[in-house]
PDB file of C-alpha atoms in Angstrom:
ATOM      1  CA  MET A  29       8.725 -32.663  28.083  1.00 75.00           C
ATOM      2  CA  THR A  30       5.424 -30.880  28.295  1.00 79.00           C
ATOM      3  CA  GLU A  31       2.617 -31.531  25.818  1.00 80.00           C
ATOM      4  CA  GLU A  32       3.320 -28.158  24.223  1.00 87.00           C
ATOM      5  CA  GLU A  33       7.021 -28.978  23.811  1.00 82.00           C
ATOM      6  CA  LEU A  34       6.218 -32.373  22.286  1.00 78.00           C
ATOM      7  CA  ALA A  35       3.692 -30.824  19.892  1.00 80.00           C
ATOM      8  CA  ALA A  36       6.296 -28.261  18.779  1.00 89.00           C
ATOM      9  CA  LEU A  37       8.847 -30.911  17.798  1.00 92.00           C
ATOM     10  CA  PRO A  38       9.675 -31.068  14.076  1.00 94.00           C
ATOM     11  CA  TYR A  39       9.354 -34.087  11.794  1.00 96.00           C
ATOM     12  CA  ARG A  40      12.506 -36.049  10.973  1.00 96.00           C
ATOM     13  CA  PRO A  41      13.385 -35.973   7.244  1.00 97.00           C
ATOM     14  CA  CYS A  42      13.331 -39.523   5.915  1.00 98.00           C
ATOM     15  CA  ALA A  43      13.557 -41.571   2.728  1.00 98.00           C
ATOM     16  CA  GLY A  44      11.571 -44.785   2.348  1.00 98.00           C
ATOM     17  CA  ILE A  45      11.960 -47.570  -0.180  1.00 98.00           C
ATOM     18  CA  MET A  46       9.259 -49.836  -1.555  1.00 98.00           C
ATOM     19  CA  LEU A  47      11.509 -52.467  -3.106  1.00 98.00           C
ATOM     20  CA  ALA A  48       9.738 -54.777  -5.550  1.00 98.00           C
ATOM     21  CA  ASN A  49      11.318 -57.872  -7.040  1.00 98.00           C
ATOM     22  CA  ARG A  50      10.741 -59.133 -10.581  1.00 97.00           C
ATOM     23  CA  ASP A  51       7.675 -61.065  -9.368  1.00 97.00           C
ATOM     24  CA  GLY A  52       6.061 -57.932  -7.941  1.00 97.00           C
ATOM     25  CA  LYS A  53       6.618 -58.935  -4.321  1.00 98.00           C
ATOM     26  CA  ILE A  54       7.746 -56.334  -1.796  1.00 98.00           C
ATOM     27  CA  PHE A  55      10.743 -56.542   0.556  1.00 98.00           C
ATOM     28  CA  VAL A  56       9.945 -56.243   4.265  1.00 98.00           C
ATOM     29  CA  GLY A  57      12.114 -56.707   7.319  1.00 97.00           C
ATOM     30  CA  GLN A  58      11.589 -57.178  11.040  1.00 96.00           C
ATOM     31  CA  ARG A  59      13.438 -54.579  13.086  1.00 94.00           C
ATOM     32  CA  THR A  60      16.133 -55.589  15.555  1.00 93.00           C
ATOM     33  CA  ASP A  61      15.150 -52.894  18.062  1.00 86.00           C
ATOM     34  CA  ASN A  62      11.544 -53.872  18.734  1.00 81.00           C
ATOM     35  CA  GLN A  63      11.837 -57.499  19.833  1.00 78.00           C
ATOM     36  CA  ASN A  64      10.461 -56.686  23.290  1.00 77.00           C
ATOM     37  CA  SER A  65       7.726 -54.338  22.121  1.00 80.00           C
ATOM     38  CA  PRO A  66       4.084 -54.861  21.189  1.00 81.00           C
ATOM     39  CA  TRP A  67       5.244 -54.607  17.551  1.00 81.00           C
ATOM     40  CA  ALA A  68       7.781 -57.453  17.653  1.00 86.00           C
ATOM     41  CA  ASP A  69       5.895 -59.370  14.963  1.00 93.00           C
ATOM     42  CA  CYS A  70       5.534 -56.366  12.634  1.00 94.00           C
ATOM     43  CA  TRP A  71       7.421 -55.880   9.376  1.00 97.00           C
ATOM     44  CA  GLN A  72       8.400 -52.735   7.503  1.00 97.00           C
ATOM     45  CA  MET A  73       9.945 -51.543   4.291  1.00 98.00           C
ATOM     46  CA  PRO A  74      13.452 -50.015   4.432  1.00 98.00           C
ATOM     47  CA  GLN A  75      13.591 -46.374   5.458  1.00 97.00           C
ATOM     48  CA  GLY A  76      15.887 -43.976   7.224  1.00 96.00           C
ATOM     49  CA  GLY A  77      16.924 -40.427   7.890  1.00 96.00           C
ATOM     50  CA  VAL A  78      18.030 -37.938   5.291  1.00 98.00           C
ATOM     51  CA  ASP A  79      21.262 -36.317   6.441  1.00 97.00           C
ATOM     52  CA  LYS A  80      21.595 -32.537   6.415  1.00 95.00           C
ATOM     53  CA  GLY A  81      22.309 -31.415   2.851  1.00 97.00           C
ATOM     54  CA  GLU A  82      21.650 -34.907   1.433  1.00 98.00           C
ATOM     55  CA  ASP A  83      19.340 -35.450  -1.515  1.00 97.00           C
ATOM     56  CA  PRO A  84      16.399 -37.778  -0.633  1.00 97.00           C
ATOM     57  CA  GLN A  85      17.206 -40.063  -3.596  1.00 98.00           C
ATOM     58  CA  ALA A  86      20.815 -40.424  -2.441  1.00 98.00           C
ATOM     59  CA  ALA A  87      19.531 -41.078   1.079  1.00 98.00           C
ATOM     60  CA  ALA A  88      17.181 -43.783  -0.229  1.00 98.00           C
ATOM     61  CA  HIS A  89      20.032 -45.642  -1.947  1.00 98.00           C
ATOM     62  CA  ARG A  90      22.290 -45.190   1.097  1.00 98.00           C
ATOM     63  CA  GLU A  91      19.641 -46.419   3.513  1.00 97.00           C
ATOM     64  CA  LEU A  92      18.789 -49.385   1.294  1.00 98.00           C
ATOM     65  CA  PHE A  93      22.451 -50.378   1.240  1.00 97.00           C
ATOM     66  CA  GLU A  94      22.918 -49.827   4.989  1.00 97.00           C
ATOM     67  CA  GLU A  95      19.853 -51.916   5.865  1.00 97.00           C
ATOM     68  CA  THR A  96      19.956 -54.652   3.207  1.00 98.00           C
ATOM     69  CA  GLY A  97      23.411 -54.647   1.617  1.00 97.00           C
ATOM     70  CA  ILE A  98      21.785 -53.955  -1.771  1.00 98.00           C
ATOM     71  CA  PRO A  99      23.970 -51.591  -3.829  1.00 98.00           C
ATOM     72  CA  PRO A 100      22.397 -48.855  -6.009  1.00 97.00           C
ATOM     73  CA  GLU A 101      23.089 -50.722  -9.249  1.00 98.00           C
ATOM     74  CA  LEU A 102      20.712 -53.507  -8.122  1.00 98.00           C
ATOM     75  CA  ALA A 103      17.801 -51.174  -7.304  1.00 98.00           C
ATOM     76  CA  THR A 104      16.347 -49.161 -10.180  1.00 98.00           C
ATOM     77  CA  ILE A 105      14.072 -46.258  -9.268  1.00 98.00           C
ATOM     78  CA  LEU A 106      10.682 -46.662 -10.961  1.00 98.00           C
ATOM     79  CA  ALA A 107       8.786 -43.836  -9.260  1.00 98.00           C
ATOM     80  CA  VAL A 108       8.967 -41.199  -6.557  1.00 98.00           C
ATOM     81  CA  SER A 109       5.988 -40.397  -4.343  1.00 98.00           C
ATOM     82  CA  GLU A 110       4.071 -37.341  -5.497  1.00 96.00           C
ATOM     83  CA  ARG A 111       4.165 -35.813  -2.027  1.00 97.00           C
ATOM     84  CA  GLU A 112       5.849 -36.188   1.320  1.00 97.00           C
ATOM     85  CA  HIS A 113       4.159 -38.523   3.768  1.00 98.00           C
ATOM     86  CA  PHE A 114       3.986 -37.708   7.479  1.00 97.00           C
ATOM     87  CA  TYR A 115       3.383 -39.817  10.556  1.00 95.00           C
ATOM     88  CA  ASP A 116       3.404 -39.092  14.266  1.00 92.00           C
ATOM     89  CA  LEU A 117       5.023 -41.391  16.769  1.00 90.00           C
ATOM     90  CA  PRO A 118       2.691 -43.041  19.279  1.00 88.00           C
ATOM     91  CA  ASP A 119       2.707 -41.482  22.740  1.00 82.00           C
ATOM     92  CA  ASP A 120       4.859 -44.221  24.279  1.00 80.00           C
ATOM     93  CA  LEU A 121       7.699 -43.475  21.797  1.00 82.00           C
ATOM     94  CA  LEU A 122       7.335 -39.702  21.562  1.00 80.00           C
ATOM     95  CA  GLY A 123      10.329 -37.945  23.076  1.00 75.00           C
ATOM     96  CA  LYS A 124      12.209 -41.240  23.486  1.00 78.00           C
ATOM     97  CA  ILE A 125      13.642 -42.230  20.105  1.00 84.00           C
ATOM     98  CA  TRP A 126      15.886 -40.154  17.796  1.00 87.00           C
ATOM     99  CA  GLY A 127      17.190 -38.404  20.895  1.00 86.00           C
ATOM    100  CA  GLY A 128      13.727 -37.025  21.614  1.00 87.00           C
ATOM    101  CA  LYS A 129      14.213 -34.413  18.863  1.00 92.00           C
ATOM    102  CA  TYR A 130      11.315 -35.378  16.561  1.00 94.00           C
ATOM    103  CA  ARG A 131       7.551 -35.946  16.775  1.00 91.00           C
ATOM    104  CA  GLY A 132       7.535 -38.329  13.800  1.00 94.00           C
ATOM    105  CA  GLN A 133       8.811 -38.501  10.257  1.00 96.00           C
ATOM    106  CA  ARG A 134       8.280 -36.680   6.966  1.00 97.00           C
ATOM    107  CA  GLN A 135       9.063 -39.193   4.253  1.00 98.00           C
ATOM    108  CA  HIS A 136       9.958 -39.155   0.576  1.00 98.00           C
ATOM    109  CA  TRP A 137       9.152 -42.600  -0.834  1.00 98.00           C
ATOM    110  CA  PHE A 138      10.797 -44.360  -3.775  1.00 98.00           C
ATOM    111  CA  LEU A 139       9.501 -47.383  -5.639  1.00 98.00           C
ATOM    112  CA  MET A 140      12.513 -49.406  -6.730  1.00 98.00           C
ATOM    113  CA  ARG A 141      12.850 -52.601  -8.755  1.00 98.00           C
ATOM    114  CA  PHE A 142      15.338 -55.117  -7.342  1.00 98.00           C
ATOM    115  CA  VAL A 143      17.276 -56.489 -10.310  1.00 98.00           C
ATOM    116  CA  GLY A 144      19.648 -58.786  -8.429  1.00 98.00           C
ATOM    117  CA  ASP A 145      19.500 -62.256  -6.938  1.00 97.00           C
ATOM    118  CA  ASP A 146      18.329 -62.798  -3.372  1.00 98.00           C
ATOM    119  CA  SER A 147      21.919 -63.727  -2.456  1.00 97.00           C
ATOM    120  CA  ALA A 148      22.747 -59.996  -2.769  1.00 97.00           C
ATOM    121  CA  ILE A 149      20.474 -59.240   0.197  1.00 98.00           C
ATOM    122  CA  ARG A 150      22.580 -59.097   3.353  1.00 97.00           C
ATOM    123  CA  ILE A 151      20.811 -57.908   6.481  1.00 97.00           C
ATOM    124  CA  ASP A 152      23.882 -58.868   8.524  1.00 96.00           C
ATOM    125  CA  THR A 153      25.277 -55.393   7.902  1.00 90.00           C
ATOM    126  CA  LYS A 154      27.712 -53.409  10.054  1.00 88.00           C
ATOM    127  CA  ASP A 155      24.846 -52.064  12.174  1.00 91.00           C
ATOM    128  CA  PRO A 156      21.944 -54.469  11.514  1.00 95.00           C
ATOM    129  CA  GLU A 157      18.481 -52.944  11.518  1.00 95.00           C
ATOM    130  CA  PHE A 158      16.595 -56.067  10.447  1.00 97.00           C
ATOM    131  CA  ARG A 159      16.655 -59.498  12.110  1.00 97.00           C
ATOM    132  CA  ALA A 160      14.625 -61.218   9.381  1.00 97.00           C
ATOM    133  CA  TRP A 161      13.375 -60.400   5.889  1.00 98.00           C
ATOM    134  CA  GLN A 162      10.965 -61.756   3.294  1.00 98.00           C
ATOM    135  CA  TRP A 163       9.223 -60.938   0.009  1.00 98.00           C
ATOM    136  CA  VAL A 164       5.457 -60.440   0.427  1.00 98.00           C
ATOM    137  CA  ASP A 165       2.484 -59.716  -1.782  1.00 98.00           C
ATOM    138  CA  ALA A 166       1.872 -55.972  -1.897  1.00 97.00           C
ATOM    139  CA  GLY A 167      -1.670 -56.466  -0.624  1.00 95.00           C
ATOM    140  CA  ARG A 168      -0.329 -57.793   2.691  1.00 97.00           C
ATOM    141  CA  LEU A 169       1.749 -54.717   3.558  1.00 97.00           C
ATOM    142  CA  THR A 170      -0.886 -52.945   5.615  1.00 96.00           C
ATOM    143  CA  GLU A 171      -1.573 -56.030   7.741  1.00 96.00           C
ATOM    144  CA  LEU A 172       2.141 -56.415   8.553  1.00 97.00           C
ATOM    145  CA  ILE A 173       3.123 -52.847   9.473  1.00 95.00           C
ATOM    146  CA  VAL A 174       2.870 -51.057  12.819  1.00 93.00           C
ATOM    147  CA  PRO A 175      -0.499 -49.316  13.213  1.00 92.00           C
ATOM    148  CA  PHE A 176       0.882 -45.759  13.097  1.00 93.00           C
ATOM    149  CA  LYS A 177       2.284 -46.270   9.557  1.00 95.00           C
ATOM    150  CA  LYS A 178      -0.695 -48.071   7.978  1.00 96.00           C
ATOM    151  CA  GLU A 179      -2.154 -44.983   6.292  1.00 97.00           C
ATOM    152  CA  ILE A 180       1.175 -44.221   4.589  1.00 97.00           C
ATOM    153  CA  TYR A 181       1.427 -47.780   3.296  1.00 97.00           C
ATOM    154  CA  ARG A 182      -2.150 -47.624   1.965  1.00 97.00           C
ATOM    155  CA  SER A 183      -1.366 -44.390   0.161  1.00 98.00           C
ATOM    156  CA  LEU A 184       1.860 -45.783  -1.333  1.00 98.00           C
ATOM    157  CA  LEU A 185       0.086 -48.899  -2.562  1.00 98.00           C
ATOM    158  CA  LYS A 186      -2.538 -46.778  -4.263  1.00 98.00           C
ATOM    159  CA  GLU A 187       0.093 -44.537  -5.851  1.00 98.00           C
ATOM    160  CA  PHE A 188       2.576 -47.226  -6.916  1.00 98.00           C
ATOM    161  CA  SER A 189       0.316 -50.234  -7.606  1.00 97.00           C
ATOM    162  CA  ALA A 190       0.388 -49.939 -11.404  1.00 97.00           C
ATOM    163  CA  LEU A 191       4.199 -50.102 -11.413  1.00 97.00           C
ATOM    164  CA  ILE A 192       4.794 -52.811  -8.814  1.00 97.00           C
TER     165      ILE A 192
END
């Protein structure tokens, strides 16, 4: 693809979940698909695409279940981000992932409270996206995430910090 074609690509609709436990720690997972990349040691919060015609809130609960096994009744929505958040893929991924159809993501974020026991978390799902998971202090999120998503995580922490 030419630079002009890449720049004209749309953003992929996405829902992201900042899942906080009762102790105020945040769920993060290590992706299965980046083990041989420079970001193999990075962690992220659950997120995924919003299907055509799907409500972002429904997508958030679906993605959370698909990635962690956590059903909607164990994740109470506390807040929704005031605006969509956008990020661009780095050059080495642009045109390669998501079938080369998107330049990055436009994300609706949801702060959810996990009200279950850790035994309900099952990353060994049908199509695993995470190879490991942990609860971390919210203040560590920006040091754990891939560089191209840091600004989004900073913004979410600022917006959701009072409720975490």
